[in-house]
XYZ file of C-alpha atoms in Angstrom:
768
model
C 15.650 14.026 44.500
C 15.550 10.572 42.948
C 12.905 11.457 40.590
C 14.934 14.302 39.410
C 18.353 12.037 39.160
C 16.055 9.483 37.261
C 14.397 11.950 34.870
C 18.176 13.632 34.324
C 19.616 9.952 33.331
C 16.649 9.296 31.074
C 17.375 12.468 29.144
C 21.270 11.995 29.257
C 20.486 8.578 28.033
C 17.701 9.797 25.320
C 20.471 12.245 24.180
C 23.009 9.848 23.460
C 20.712 7.545 21.487
C 20.585 8.323 17.725
C 16.593 8.536 18.241
C 17.232 11.489 20.000
C 17.953 14.150 17.085
C 15.666 12.140 14.562
C 12.492 12.266 16.742
C 13.063 15.451 18.088
C 13.068 16.825 14.533
C 10.278 15.070 13.362
C 7.855 16.229 15.930
C 9.198 19.926 15.582
C 8.838 19.887 12.021
C 5.644 18.432 11.980
C 4.032 20.786 14.204
C 5.549 23.497 11.994
C 4.646 22.240 8.674
C 1.092 21.476 10.068
C 0.399 25.151 11.076
C 2.154 26.362 7.783
C 0.045 24.020 5.611
C -3.002 25.465 7.046
C -2.013 28.587 6.617
C -2.148 29.595 10.307
C 1.317 31.310 10.085
C 1.681 34.645 8.134
C 3.429 34.385 4.573
C 6.823 35.382 5.772
C 6.608 32.838 8.585
C 5.785 30.039 6.232
C 8.651 30.817 3.988
C 11.108 31.059 7.175
C 9.976 27.608 8.454
C 10.338 26.133 4.665
C 13.832 27.331 4.239
C 14.378 26.094 7.989
C 12.816 22.723 6.966
C 15.049 22.343 3.966
C 18.127 23.647 5.799
C 17.873 21.230 8.758
C 17.081 18.423 6.648
C 19.919 18.849 4.291
C 22.208 18.911 7.319
C 20.525 15.779 8.507
C 21.187 13.501 5.354
C 24.874 15.049 5.141
C 25.369 13.182 8.265
C 23.830 10.182 6.600
C 25.360 10.690 2.876
C 28.964 11.574 4.454
C 29.011 7.781 4.910
C 28.989 6.723 1.513
C 29.899 9.736 -0.686
C 33.111 11.380 -0.097
C 32.874 15.155 -1.314
C 33.823 18.590 -0.076
C 31.045 20.274 1.993
C 30.215 22.915 -0.655
C 29.272 19.901 -3.077
C 27.906 17.514 -0.491
C 25.468 19.457 1.251
C 23.535 20.668 -1.893
C 23.314 17.011 -2.835
C 22.227 16.033 0.541
C 19.337 18.493 0.377
C 18.177 17.229 -2.908
C 18.448 13.595 -1.336
C 16.110 15.018 1.453
C 13.592 16.784 -1.078
C 13.189 13.397 -3.052
C 12.921 11.572 0.201
C 9.986 13.957 1.193
C 8.561 13.175 -2.168
C 8.132 9.709 -1.617
C 7.263 9.618 2.172
C 4.627 12.265 1.446
C 3.230 10.368 -1.660
C 2.255 7.474 0.673
C -0.944 8.920 2.390
C -2.074 10.070 -1.129
C -1.735 6.486 -2.376
C -3.267 4.702 0.326
C -5.804 7.302 1.628
C -6.285 11.151 0.936
C -4.862 14.603 1.306
C -5.279 15.554 5.046
C -2.965 18.701 6.615
C -2.245 16.939 9.467
C -1.550 13.406 8.367
C 0.679 15.015 5.292
C 2.746 17.119 7.697
C 3.327 13.637 9.378
C 4.300 11.951 6.367
C 6.458 14.877 5.013
C 8.394 15.013 8.071
C 9.221 11.184 8.071
C 12.781 11.700 6.269
C 14.168 13.105 9.872
C 13.534 9.831 11.161
C 16.486 8.348 8.892
C 18.555 9.985 11.301
C 17.471 7.429 13.912
C 19.320 4.487 12.337
C 22.936 6.467 11.794
C 24.986 7.003 14.604
C 27.450 9.561 15.018
C 30.298 7.119 15.488
C 29.331 5.060 12.345
C 32.233 4.700 10.162
C 32.857 6.431 6.794
C 32.619 3.802 4.093
C 33.280 5.930 1.066
C 36.628 5.611 -0.550
C 38.963 8.418 -0.537
C 39.719 10.619 -3.375
C 42.578 9.504 -5.356
C 43.583 12.691 -6.580
C 45.405 11.223 -9.845
C 46.689 13.670 -12.083
C 45.056 13.742 -15.827
C 47.044 12.409 -18.631
C 45.433 14.964 -20.871
C 46.627 18.225 -21.773
C 45.884 21.448 -19.859
C 44.626 24.537 -21.520
C 46.080 28.009 -19.695
C 43.039 30.139 -19.795
C 42.563 33.384 -18.440
C 39.910 32.093 -15.367
C 38.389 35.107 -14.429
C 37.573 36.372 -17.865
C 36.413 32.997 -18.854
C 33.902 33.034 -15.693
C 33.025 36.792 -16.638
C 32.328 35.459 -20.381
C 30.026 32.476 -19.425
C 28.143 34.446 -16.753
C 27.108 37.073 -19.594
C 26.661 34.679 -22.445
C 24.341 32.745 -19.955
C 22.485 36.074 -19.141
C 22.052 36.799 -22.795
C 20.545 33.514 -23.409
C 18.038 33.821 -20.758
C 17.191 37.302 -21.548
C 16.322 36.364 -25.168
C 13.985 33.304 -23.687
C 12.192 36.230 -21.866
C 11.945 38.037 -24.834
C 10.488 35.007 -26.800
C 8.034 34.302 -23.624
C 4.460 33.606 -25.383
C 1.180 31.668 -24.777
C 0.178 31.345 -28.442
C 0.205 28.130 -30.242
C 3.591 27.184 -31.217
C 4.963 23.480 -31.987
C 8.402 24.177 -30.313
C 10.355 26.829 -28.673
C 12.573 27.924 -31.274
C 9.800 29.180 -33.510
C 10.001 32.150 -31.160
C 13.477 32.291 -29.664
C 15.822 34.395 -31.500
C 18.699 32.796 -33.150
C 21.155 35.046 -31.192
C 19.967 33.099 -28.342
C 21.610 29.863 -29.824
C 24.984 31.775 -30.854
C 25.258 32.858 -26.922
C 24.343 29.529 -25.633
C 27.128 27.931 -27.969
C 29.962 30.657 -26.837
C 28.605 29.435 -23.352
C 29.028 25.902 -23.892
C 32.392 26.030 -25.432
C 33.755 28.273 -22.561
C 32.425 25.869 -20.052
C 34.027 22.852 -21.804
C 37.264 24.682 -21.981
C 37.278 25.737 -18.654
C 36.712 21.778 -17.490
C 40.037 21.003 -19.129
C 41.770 24.174 -17.928
C 44.161 24.873 -14.791
C 40.871 26.296 -13.073
C 39.904 24.892 -9.910
C 37.571 22.033 -9.113
C 35.079 24.967 -7.678
C 35.095 26.936 -10.612
C 34.860 24.659 -13.344
C 31.729 22.817 -11.183
C 30.395 26.137 -10.771
C 30.190 26.898 -14.392
C 28.611 23.485 -15.175
C 26.131 24.342 -12.672
C 25.198 27.910 -14.255
C 25.400 26.327 -17.822
C 22.817 23.446 -16.542
C 20.647 26.384 -15.002
C 20.367 28.232 -18.376
C 20.072 25.168 -20.473
C 16.645 23.939 -18.518
C 15.135 27.460 -18.363
C 13.993 27.357 -21.734
C 10.810 25.609 -21.652
C 9.722 27.165 -18.111
C 10.333 30.846 -19.658
C 9.422 30.627 -23.284
C 5.867 28.611 -22.373
C 3.956 31.147 -20.635
C 1.282 28.524 -19.428
C 3.400 25.537 -19.438
C 5.010 22.852 -21.688
C 3.215 19.532 -22.623
C -0.102 17.664 -21.827
C 0.741 15.654 -19.123
C 1.080 18.914 -16.795
C -2.524 19.516 -17.029
C -3.710 16.331 -16.027
C -1.172 16.077 -12.910
C -2.380 19.781 -12.101
C -6.239 18.447 -12.582
C -5.345 15.705 -9.709
C -3.305 17.817 -7.681
C -6.351 20.084 -7.272
C -8.598 17.105 -6.842
C -6.705 15.868 -3.730
C -6.424 19.274 -2.346
C -10.623 19.252 -1.983
C -9.843 16.078 0.489
C -11.428 13.356 -1.879
C -9.826 9.965 -2.291
C -8.255 9.563 -5.617
C -9.726 6.091 -6.277
C -8.718 3.237 -5.945
C -8.023 3.723 -2.211
C -7.510 1.789 0.884
C -8.545 3.629 4.037
C -12.031 5.496 3.980
C -13.895 4.139 1.119
C -17.000 2.369 1.618
C -16.189 -0.460 -0.540
C -12.597 -1.168 -1.466
C -11.596 -1.929 -4.940
C -10.171 -5.295 -5.471
C -8.286 -7.205 -8.454
C -7.299 -10.778 -8.616
C -3.628 -11.586 -9.338
C -2.831 -15.249 -9.822
C -6.230 -16.593 -8.277
C -5.579 -13.929 -5.293
C -7.663 -11.175 -4.659
C -6.156 -8.060 -3.336
C -6.914 -4.290 -2.910
C -6.573 -2.877 -6.330
C -4.357 0.141 -4.924
C -1.393 -2.085 -4.299
C -1.048 -2.441 -8.000
C -2.258 0.782 -9.180
C 0.978 1.968 -11.078
C -0.527 5.295 -11.994
C -0.933 6.267 -8.395
C 2.488 5.146 -6.753
C 4.297 6.432 -9.986
C 2.560 9.990 -9.835
C 2.419 10.187 -5.809
C 5.600 11.802 -5.497
C 5.100 14.624 -7.966
C 1.781 15.377 -6.324
C 2.813 15.365 -3.045
C 6.054 17.719 -4.047
C 3.816 20.004 -5.916
C 1.121 20.178 -2.920
C 3.751 20.605 -0.233
C 5.449 23.657 -1.846
C 1.980 25.007 -3.231
C 0.358 24.831 0.716
C 3.717 26.471 2.280
C 4.664 29.147 -0.222
C 1.210 29.887 -1.390
C 2.296 29.702 -4.996
C -0.323 28.417 -7.389
C -0.330 24.791 -8.433
C 0.755 25.857 -11.956
C 3.624 27.896 -11.175
C 4.959 25.230 -8.667
C 4.583 22.392 -11.499
C 6.034 24.555 -14.000
C 9.468 25.036 -11.869
C 9.812 22.386 -9.438
C 12.030 20.046 -11.314
C 13.862 22.110 -12.963
C 15.012 23.969 -10.118
C 16.127 20.816 -8.505
C 17.225 19.452 -11.692
C 19.887 21.607 -12.768
C 22.043 21.367 -9.773
C 21.278 18.016 -8.560
C 21.901 15.954 -11.796
C 25.676 17.334 -12.536
C 26.562 16.948 -8.647
C 25.237 12.792 -8.446
C 27.146 12.545 -12.165
C 30.043 14.100 -10.826
C 29.750 11.473 -7.892
C 29.446 8.537 -10.314
C 32.362 9.967 -12.324
C 34.685 9.910 -9.570
C 33.929 6.161 -9.436
C 34.326 5.477 -13.037
C 37.480 7.980 -13.673
C 40.403 8.490 -11.618
C 41.296 11.459 -13.313
C 39.245 14.592 -12.005
C 38.760 16.332 -15.427
C 36.843 13.207 -16.881
C 34.849 13.020 -13.437
C 33.874 16.658 -14.270
C 33.077 15.938 -17.890
C 30.520 13.243 -16.171
C 28.924 16.199 -14.763
C 28.455 17.993 -18.128
C 27.674 15.097 -20.333
C 23.808 14.630 -19.482
C 23.236 18.219 -21.380
C 24.515 16.875 -24.299
C 21.645 14.469 -24.827
C 18.184 15.385 -25.502
C 16.004 13.462 -23.219
C 18.362 15.065 -20.362
C 17.701 18.605 -21.655
C 14.041 18.340 -22.076
C 12.983 16.246 -19.013
C 15.127 18.486 -16.880
C 13.191 20.989 -17.749
C 9.251 20.031 -16.771
C 7.838 18.558 -13.898
C 7.198 14.936 -14.806
C 7.075 11.793 -12.790
C 9.711 9.932 -14.747
C 12.213 13.062 -14.223
C 11.731 12.428 -10.373
C 12.228 8.853 -10.393
C 15.130 9.044 -12.684
C 17.128 11.265 -10.040
C 16.499 8.949 -7.064
C 17.795 6.236 -9.933
C 21.096 8.121 -10.350
C 21.526 7.713 -6.649
C 21.031 3.707 -7.009
C 23.597 3.582 -9.870
C 25.993 5.436 -8.013
C 25.795 3.201 -5.051
C 26.091 0.204 -7.097
C 29.173 0.978 -8.573
C 30.391 1.935 -5.273
C 29.489 -1.595 -4.355
C 31.013 -3.166 -7.264
C 34.348 -0.836 -6.546
C 34.834 -1.300 -3.033
C 32.823 -4.524 -2.189
C 31.540 -2.883 1.002
C 27.977 -4.445 1.565
C 27.038 -0.877 3.034
C 26.493 0.232 -0.772
C 24.574 -2.776 -1.523
C 22.173 -2.352 1.211
C 21.556 1.411 0.216
C 20.971 0.298 -3.594
C 18.523 -2.380 -2.210
C 16.328 0.036 -0.002
C 16.191 2.541 -2.450
C 15.127 -0.040 -5.114
C 12.188 -1.096 -2.667
C 11.394 2.498 -2.108
C 10.622 2.996 -5.921
C 7.706 0.925 -5.221
C 6.035 4.496 -4.049
C 7.779 6.178 -7.053
C 8.087 5.656 -10.980
C 7.340 1.827 -11.289
C 9.865 1.717 -14.454
C 12.581 2.414 -11.748
C 11.387 -0.068 -9.528
C 12.206 -2.577 -12.414
C 15.345 -0.679 -13.136
C 16.702 -0.880 -9.609
C 16.130 -4.541 -9.323
C 17.816 -5.152 -12.481
C 20.967 -3.375 -11.511
C 20.983 -4.818 -8.063
C 20.668 -8.432 -9.182
C 23.465 -7.345 -12.035
C 25.821 -6.000 -9.546
C 25.412 -9.302 -7.409
C 25.889 -11.403 -10.566
C 29.343 -9.698 -11.363
C 30.253 -10.214 -7.655
C 29.475 -13.725 -7.963
C 31.410 -14.501 -10.924
C 34.604 -12.913 -10.200
C 34.582 -14.416 -6.427
C 33.620 -17.770 -7.893
C 34.845 -18.066 -11.756
C 34.985 -22.059 -11.557
C 31.315 -22.703 -10.722
C 29.724 -23.708 -13.740
C 26.085 -23.549 -12.511
C 26.477 -19.927 -11.393
C 27.592 -19.081 -15.100
C 24.367 -20.561 -16.121
C 22.460 -18.883 -13.615
C 24.173 -15.299 -14.674
C 23.190 -16.072 -18.279
C 19.575 -17.024 -17.161
C 19.190 -13.813 -15.063
C 20.902 -11.772 -18.327
C 18.061 -13.093 -20.395
C 15.311 -12.511 -18.014
C 16.407 -8.963 -17.577
C 16.257 -8.477 -21.247
C 12.335 -9.500 -21.690
C 11.246 -8.082 -18.035
C 10.139 -5.034 -19.281
C 8.600 -6.408 -22.714
C 6.996 -9.063 -20.657
C 5.487 -6.613 -17.953
C 4.084 -4.572 -20.748
C 2.512 -7.748 -22.144
C 1.196 -9.095 -18.640
C -0.336 -5.442 -17.887
C -2.096 -4.956 -21.294
C 0.189 -2.392 -22.430
C 1.447 -4.032 -25.775
C 1.216 -7.361 -27.338
C 3.844 -9.556 -29.077
C 4.113 -9.782 -32.563
C 5.431 -13.105 -33.367
C 5.321 -12.907 -37.320
C 7.936 -10.252 -36.557
C 10.252 -13.014 -35.355
C 10.828 -14.181 -39.103
C 14.341 -13.674 -40.135
C 13.278 -11.452 -42.868
C 11.047 -9.310 -40.671
C 13.802 -9.130 -38.080
C 16.448 -7.738 -40.594
C 14.017 -5.168 -41.221
C 13.074 -4.481 -37.692
C 16.867 -4.048 -37.272
C 17.362 -1.598 -40.019
C 14.526 0.401 -38.720
C 15.899 0.596 -35.250
C 19.645 1.729 -36.804
C 17.890 4.173 -38.863
C 16.239 5.961 -36.007
C 18.812 5.267 -33.918
C 21.653 7.230 -36.042
C 18.815 9.925 -37.598
C 19.320 8.194 -40.615
C 15.334 7.561 -40.733
C 13.230 10.294 -39.447
C 9.669 10.733 -38.933
C 7.102 13.706 -38.452
C 4.744 13.393 -35.290
C 3.465 16.980 -35.287
C 3.357 17.431 -31.770
C 1.479 14.639 -30.415
C 4.247 13.286 -28.120
C 7.900 13.998 -27.894
C 9.838 12.100 -30.007
C 11.517 8.844 -29.123
C 13.959 6.234 -30.423
C 16.917 8.283 -30.701
C 18.314 9.072 -27.154
C 20.543 11.900 -28.629
C 18.017 14.219 -30.855
C 14.707 14.903 -30.724
C 13.834 12.221 -33.347
C 11.830 14.104 -35.973
C 12.388 15.564 -39.427
C 10.557 18.577 -38.916
C 12.605 21.882 -39.450
C 13.240 23.699 -35.787
C 16.273 25.852 -35.370
C 16.287 29.234 -37.128
C 19.887 29.412 -36.960
C 21.616 28.699 -40.265
C 24.251 27.015 -39.040
C 22.160 24.100 -37.404
C 19.263 24.081 -40.517
C 21.456 21.618 -42.590
C 19.462 18.194 -42.458
C 22.626 15.995 -42.367
C 23.867 17.040 -38.857
C 21.923 14.964 -36.776
C 22.743 11.974 -38.880
C 26.503 12.643 -38.881
C 26.743 13.380 -35.263
C 24.639 10.329 -34.105
C 26.978 8.234 -36.050
C 30.052 9.651 -34.404
C 28.507 9.750 -30.888
C 27.220 6.305 -30.849
C 30.344 5.169 -32.721
C 32.256 6.198 -29.710
C 30.150 4.975 -27.400
C 30.184 1.618 -29.361
C 33.946 1.625 -28.688
C 33.494 2.734 -25.362
C 31.059 -0.448 -24.947
C 33.518 -3.118 -26.582
C 36.486 -1.675 -24.334
C 34.385 -1.838 -21.067
C 33.357 -5.676 -21.917
C 37.392 -6.469 -22.003
C 39.187 -8.148 -19.336
C 41.442 -5.353 -18.453
C 38.501 -2.981 -17.783
C 36.879 -2.672 -14.195
C 33.977 -4.274 -13.240
C 32.186 -0.729 -12.864
C 32.582 -0.427 -16.722
C 31.066 -3.844 -17.250
C 28.346 -3.304 -14.915
C 27.510 -0.126 -17.357
C 28.033 -1.974 -20.538
C 25.890 -5.063 -19.492
C 23.208 -2.544 -18.151
C 23.180 -0.607 -21.599
C 23.162 -3.556 -23.347
C 19.846 -4.888 -21.531
C 18.175 -1.879 -21.843
C 18.729 -1.482 -25.714
C 17.784 -5.005 -26.105
C 14.736 -4.581 -24.177
C 13.691 -1.243 -26.023
C 14.120 -3.313 -29.503
C 12.159 -6.021 -28.251
C 9.276 -3.691 -27.233
C 9.310 -1.394 -30.070
C 9.869 -3.332 -33.023
C 9.024 -6.904 -32.131
C 5.455 -5.886 -30.303
C 2.758 -3.588 -31.056
C 0.757 -1.315 -28.505
C 1.658 1.626 -26.465
C 5.156 0.468 -25.186
C 4.303 2.516 -21.868
C 7.364 0.936 -19.680
C 9.802 0.960 -23.136
C 9.094 4.381 -24.093
C 10.278 6.070 -20.867
C 13.899 4.354 -20.877
C 15.164 7.065 -23.000
C 16.631 8.933 -19.784
C 18.461 5.717 -18.783
C 19.756 4.586 -21.981
C 20.968 7.859 -22.615
C 22.850 7.862 -19.105
C 24.647 4.704 -19.982
C 25.204 5.658 -23.712
C 26.703 9.045 -22.469
C 29.164 7.472 -20.097
C 30.262 4.879 -22.496
C 30.886 7.773 -25.128
C 33.083 9.299 -22.380
C 35.241 6.006 -21.895
C 35.439 5.481 -25.789
C 36.404 9.125 -26.053
C 39.129 8.952 -23.024
C 40.816 6.002 -24.837
C 40.673 7.915 -28.189
C 42.625 10.566 -26.936
C 45.201 8.688 -24.572
C 46.295 6.766 -27.698
C 47.037 9.837 -29.162
C 49.147 11.125 -26.533
C 52.212 10.552 -28.841
C 52.570 12.380 -32.063
C 51.336 10.254 -34.858
C 51.921 12.655 -38.008
C 54.817 14.779 -38.510
C 55.331 17.953 -40.540
C 57.987 17.780 -43.251
C 59.922 20.738 -41.103
C 60.051 20.235 -37.481
C 59.323 18.024 -34.632
C 55.580 19.051 -33.850
C 52.872 16.378 -34.436
C 49.447 16.925 -35.735
C 47.533 14.512 -34.308
C 48.404 14.814 -30.517
C 46.598 14.562 -27.396
C 46.341 18.604 -27.449
C 44.881 18.633 -31.248
C 42.569 15.855 -30.740
C 41.468 16.974 -27.369
C 40.935 20.570 -28.925
C 38.733 18.782 -31.789
C 36.602 16.852 -29.055
C 35.671 20.060 -26.912
C 34.272 21.529 -30.279
C 32.871 18.313 -30.935
C 30.744 17.706 -27.507
C 29.999 21.517 -27.687
C 28.557 21.508 -31.295
C 26.650 18.229 -30.493
C 25.130 19.741 -27.350
C 23.993 22.960 -29.494
C 22.568 20.743 -32.139
C 20.726 18.439 -29.868
C 19.405 21.575 -28.098
C 17.934 23.186 -31.023
C 16.321 19.912 -32.018
C 13.067 19.928 -30.036
C 11.062 19.414 -28.230
C 8.341 19.253 -30.821
C 5.192 19.111 -28.851
C 1.365 20.833 -28.896
C 0.467 22.913 -26.007
C -2.286 24.659 -24.084
C -2.591 28.321 -25.143
C -3.125 30.991 -22.655
C -6.431 31.328 -24.806
C -7.453 27.831 -24.361
C -6.909 28.096 -20.691
C -8.914 31.177 -20.538
C -11.819 29.261 -22.601
C -11.352 26.629 -20.153
C -12.018 28.971 -17.239
C -15.017 30.401 -18.846
C -16.377 27.112 -19.609
C -15.866 25.624 -15.982
C -17.854 28.691 -14.742
C -20.785 27.966 -17.019
C -20.971 24.166 -16.799
C -22.049 23.451 -13.060
C -25.113 26.109 -13.824
C -26.365 23.796 -16.756
C -25.896 20.211 -15.434
C -27.445 20.866 -12.017
C -26.740 17.904 -9.940
C -25.526 15.387 -12.649
C -22.139 14.944 -13.929
C -23.444 14.549 -17.267
C -20.966 17.323 -19.105
C -20.314 17.660 -23.153
C -17.727 19.632 -24.398
C -16.683 18.801 -28.051
C -13.308 20.158 -28.636
C -9.468 19.328 -29.634
C -7.721 17.501 -27.219
C -5.131 20.000 -25.623
C -7.895 22.804 -24.238
C -9.711 19.653 -23.014
C -6.847 19.111 -20.717
C -7.280 22.528 -19.464
C -10.895 22.052 -18.776
C -9.804 18.917 -16.591
C -7.360 20.941 -14.630
C -9.550 23.856 -13.839
C -12.405 21.739 -12.826
C -9.923 19.333 -10.369
C -10.907 16.321 -12.824
C -14.666 17.157 -12.518
C -14.552 17.206 -16.564
C -12.435 14.672 -18.416
C -11.792 14.310 -21.793
C -14.977 16.968 -22.049
C -17.563 14.098 -20.773
C -16.951 11.661 -24.021
C -15.708 7.943 -22.612
C -12.159 7.741 -22.418
C -10.321 4.394 -22.890
C -6.701 2.766 -22.649
C -4.137 5.863 -23.057
C -6.620 8.423 -22.884
C -7.683 7.305 -26.144
C -11.145 8.916 -27.274
C -12.282 7.830 -30.774
C -15.833 9.048 -30.757
C -14.939 12.696 -29.532
C -12.129 12.997 -32.382
C -14.127 11.698 -35.010
C -17.054 14.133 -34.098
C -14.589 16.946 -33.624
C -12.841 15.972 -36.853
C -16.285 16.272 -38.865
C -17.275 19.295 -37.342
C -14.336 20.890 -38.311
C -15.167 19.740 -41.740
C -18.831 19.974 -42.493
C -20.654 21.221 -39.357
C -24.171 19.767 -38.953
C -27.035 19.116 -36.305
C -26.832 15.454 -36.545
C -23.171 15.606 -35.240
C -23.921 17.665 -32.483
C -26.946 15.309 -31.626
C -24.613 12.605 -31.390
C -22.125 14.277 -28.972
C -25.199 14.612 -26.632
C -25.932 11.082 -27.112
C -22.505 9.747 -26.494
C -22.284 12.337 -23.242
C -26.003 11.757 -22.012
C -25.774 15.628 -21.610
C -28.691 17.773 -22.205
C -26.277 20.955 -23.210
C -23.179 20.558 -25.194
C -20.452 23.437 -25.675
C -18.454 23.369 -29.036
C -14.859 25.138 -28.959
C -12.902 25.073 -31.790
C -10.164 27.763 -33.158
C -9.617 29.545 -36.538
C -6.648 27.016 -37.185
C -8.951 24.001 -37.661
C -11.441 25.710 -39.807
C -11.703 27.729 -42.832
C -13.814 30.499 -43.438
C -16.727 28.518 -45.249
C -16.726 26.159 -41.919
C -16.931 29.029 -39.896
C -20.002 30.472 -41.960
C -21.709 27.028 -41.798
C -21.166 26.960 -37.698
C -22.699 30.617 -37.472
C -25.709 29.106 -39.346
C -26.130 26.450 -37.516
C -25.502 27.737 -33.851
C -25.533 31.672 -34.613
C -22.909 33.991 -33.728
C -19.846 32.416 -30.947
C -21.213 32.722 -27.537
C -17.465 33.799 -26.337
C -14.364 34.480 -27.938
C -10.832 34.279 -26.570
C -8.441 35.056 -29.072
C -8.417 32.559 -31.671
C -10.647 30.187 -29.704
C -14.324 30.416 -30.277
C -16.882 28.872 -28.043
C -20.710 27.716 -29.040
C -23.509 26.211 -26.975
C -25.895 23.554 -28.172
C -28.897 22.544 -26.828
C -30.996 19.657 -28.137
C -33.631 20.367 -30.684
C -35.053 17.153 -30.853
């Protein structure tokens, strides 16, 4: 009896302890997920486990986030589920970094976020400030809400249908080559209606629902239009994920290797895996893709194509609305914060593809929110959460570890300055920190060998030219053509490229990007100046200073350094975030300044430049800017369905001709070789040719270009010599060769061994 009483007391104590729910959920789901990942359960059971896993995880994290974010249940629960999924990506990526993919170990780490419940007591106080509920000082449009909702849904459906009609696996440089111009007209109608509803008498739920629908349609264009997927990095990641699924260690590793690879840092020898930024940055993406692939049975390609867009379209508006509530007391401006990322090209494109910087940016938005709340409330709990999430970014995209660190210290400096205004040393320390923040990213690129300083560019004349070039790119006065080798960067609002894109006539005027960029950045500049004034809140000073730091870092890296700019080129999302917020701050000030009539008609007392009329102009303006940036790109080459079929054929043939060796030779363009790398699970990288920094392959590129102009046996023998292979496949396409080159190639190698649409494949065996 005493034993049972003791057991009963133990169970009662365990139930009262915060460990109870977290540990029970962790053990329960670790077991269920292990059997699901191993495909022990039938497919429908696995889907049920996934729904239960996400549902319970969202509920657990709601209990946690409820202490920090004051939102209605319908908004907080989805936000909590998104936070839970992002946490899963971080925890599940840890074994992939240090060890390898093992279903049992992977299941244990996937369930780790449930243990966060162990540190939250049900009695913990809510530290999130209550909603102010202050009325807006801007006009409200009286509109038929139900009809507006129906119109938004219809225009959204029409837009998506046009995307499906345009779906293609052929070679295109941008989606608007194949999407019907009416799609942009339908999207324009949808955008205007959504912004009007934001400033109408419609309820918060209805307005927010339409913002989410608009975001879904906006980010659907790339996954739908591109049949075999968009971009090149996608195929490298799929190759890595397939390689990990084989159970091999993605080198460098820490556990399970006979010899651990090491590096020297400041005379200290440490395992290389601790500074392998490519592994820690990409591991969350790999883990998330592998998890959903194994549980659902959906192919790795399809999971990769949809996982981030399906998370981004509702998460980003929700967290931006939360940020808007901290920055603006008016509900409508907070709602506009949820919409404003859709106006900027980086958020349009990176929210439509699965890429590591996008996953890192979503978690970084949480850090920004917690820092703003800390500055606003001075509650140390927000600072602790910011520091905690920043440290977690060691296992996420490395850039956001730097950005989180800058944000945490910057918020601390602001607090110290306001708390101790007369300490001279404190001001000196803060200024030094500000300078250090500016050079942190360029200096990191220099240390890691991504870029080198060009000291000759520090001369006054050269600095003026660099500043003029930066201004020209920022405002789109200066454009450039990159012809699909990478996504255009340097403008933050547009796809910075002069190639014609939209087939809609009203968007083809070449001066729209320049005019609209000047207006948007002009209003953001007004917001930046206002934010730095004494009257503005500390939150806005934080936004303005952070934006200034990132802008200066970007300028130093791009215009005073030479190299790959690996970190700076990924700042587009963060700079666009702060520019967008400052744009709203400037726009709000302008609209509120016109809250009284300035110009009157000769008869009657009605004003022309009233807040109402200015607001109408503002709604039309941001709608048109959104449409114009949306139609500006992205311009990027792709892997076609024919190239993917050719890659699958090559991988079926290659193992039979290389026997036990790994000496492969595939002479081809870069993009189909990415498909070969993917289908071979990293067995054939770069066609077997040497790969240098940032995937450079000068030998292969030169040989392929010469074969596309004057094919001869010496070039093929040179390819065999470089790859040390005995047989080489030559793969080209009709768009790379003319009739003369084709005829000469047939004389040299005979008829193509295999053709897939426009893709031609020859096999060459050494004749020497």
